[in-house]
């Protein structure tokens, strides 16, 4: 299809050029310059079929690089249980991303770039010290802060859904600073791959 | 959509409420013309400066069977509790009645003995089984001094919820004797994890919370939602037939309305936006709520069916937790636009914003019903919170709870005389009720953790 249209354009260009040359002979209108020859169309040779081993991959997965990656063969639940996407943590009543949180988000962005089909939900969570009502909004701001940073690193916003859980799902049920520090977080949940 | 558990919440209807003509003794001070007689309010007074003292003995059995006896026993106890709740009367403890012979009819009442016990008013009643599962309950209020019946009411209905007879009688007595709208027939709603159900999602096992309702005194606790998801922050519609709440049934927070008597479910917001904390306008036609649809928490108002969504606030800080003024012209809410979360008031048209608290951390404002003009809220007073009340006319602030656990999420009774709130004072998170004067605290829930209560209007 592409070849045909390019070649017809070339033919058309040459015809026009010859017409112009025949009519005037002196001037060369810039509009009628012949098109440069099309670049050679290099169709990549079809990937050779794997030599002898059993083919586990379904043909739906087109990226051959992922074939050897254990991530590709794991279920979403397995991935989330031992997630390559790490949680990022916040200070008390804060939505600021610390340097540490940015480093975590940067690594997560790299993972998302590597696995371009993954979609994730960013869960915003809070510690128990704030009120339940206000914390729904605080968790929302945390998830949006993480989402905005990932978008700034080139991840399409359409792959990043945000959900706030306020303080409803603490990661550590304790009642001290060590527990609270673990609970002020954004969690990354892989929802599609 | 149907919400099957809601079908269980069938109301117990009182088939008829018949007021009997007050039957004073033959030599009463009033002329015997019947039409005027019914208009006369006979108020029982106590000793000067003291509340009238009331006694409520066991009700008389008109039919002799176990079912009638059970209802009669329940009537006396529940009515005593209901009358004690408003603290308009001093309720003579029921275990002091045992020396007084039980009357088999109204003619046998030992008024002298009740007088000795210090009772000013005596609530006597009778229970008659008219058919299997159907009862006629009569309640009379006697002035012990004059031995006159100053109020008589008859209620007929089923045995499905016998407590409702007592609640209705209590409200009738408060109305007639004190011109007071009692809270005995009002209801509570709250969120609870008592079922111990957990969602084993791929991150961590997580507790689910379902919406529950109960009578005002904690009896008849029933589950409304069966989602096995997070369902939080329920709010009664003004007609007490629907509950709006925040549900994660689609794995993100959105507003759902359960019509508990129809067993149906509505999702007025719909869509894919996060919406939470619905608050009904006083006339029930609109819902104010928090939404992140425009990028951060702002307040919006929509019609009850989800139409005509208008944005109320516009600020990059958090605006959330709305509550309507009784007239529906103003909305109080929480905002951290000046730093920590504080309570603000804005007119319902989005104008005239003003800040009303300057404390460490304030949230969950709840506007009182009229005639009180005050806002209750949770205020950080230490590691936890206490319930405080700001009188909007005087600007005076008072505190209801004092550091016993954390006390959060206050909501007013329909008559404004009581509040319900969540407290950790008993260990787990439980619902408590307290008078607006800070007295008469009562524990409502005991099972599991229970949060974010609301009181029907």
Short mmCIF file of C-alpha atoms in Angstrom, two decimals, chain B residues 255 257 266-270 284-289 293 300-311 324:
data_model
loop_
_atom_site.label_atom_id
_atom_site.label_comp_id
_atom_site.label_asym_id
_atom_site.label_seq_id
_atom_site.Cartn_x
_atom_site.Cartn_y
_atom_site.Cartn_z
CA UNK B 255 -21.74 8.21 46.03
CA UNK B 257 -28.02 6.05 47.71
CA UNK B 266 -29.03 4.65 43.08
CA UNK B 267 -25.70 6.05 41.91
CA UNK B 268 -26.49 9.72 41.21
CA UNK B 269 -22.92 10.75 40.41
CA UNK B 270 -22.08 7.87 38.10
CA UNK B 284 -33.83 16.42 50.44
CA UNK B 285 -33.79 17.69 46.86
CA UNK B 286 -30.03 18.27 46.56
CA UNK B 287 -26.80 16.63 47.67
CA UNK B 288 -23.58 18.49 48.40
CA UNK B 289 -20.46 16.35 48.09
CA UNK B 293 -13.20 15.53 39.23
CA UNK B 300 -20.18 20.40 44.38
CA UNK B 301 -23.96 20.45 44.63
CA UNK B 302 -26.19 18.26 42.49
CA UNK B 303 -29.85 17.44 42.35
CA UNK B 304 -30.76 14.24 44.08
CA UNK B 305 -30.94 12.40 40.76
CA UNK B 306 -27.44 13.56 39.82
CA UNK B 307 -28.50 16.32 37.42
CA UNK B 308 -27.43 19.95 37.47
CA UNK B 309 -23.99 19.56 39.08
CA UNK B 310 -22.61 22.94 40.10
CA UNK B 311 -19.24 23.64 41.63
CA UNK B 324 -26.04 22.25 55.28
#
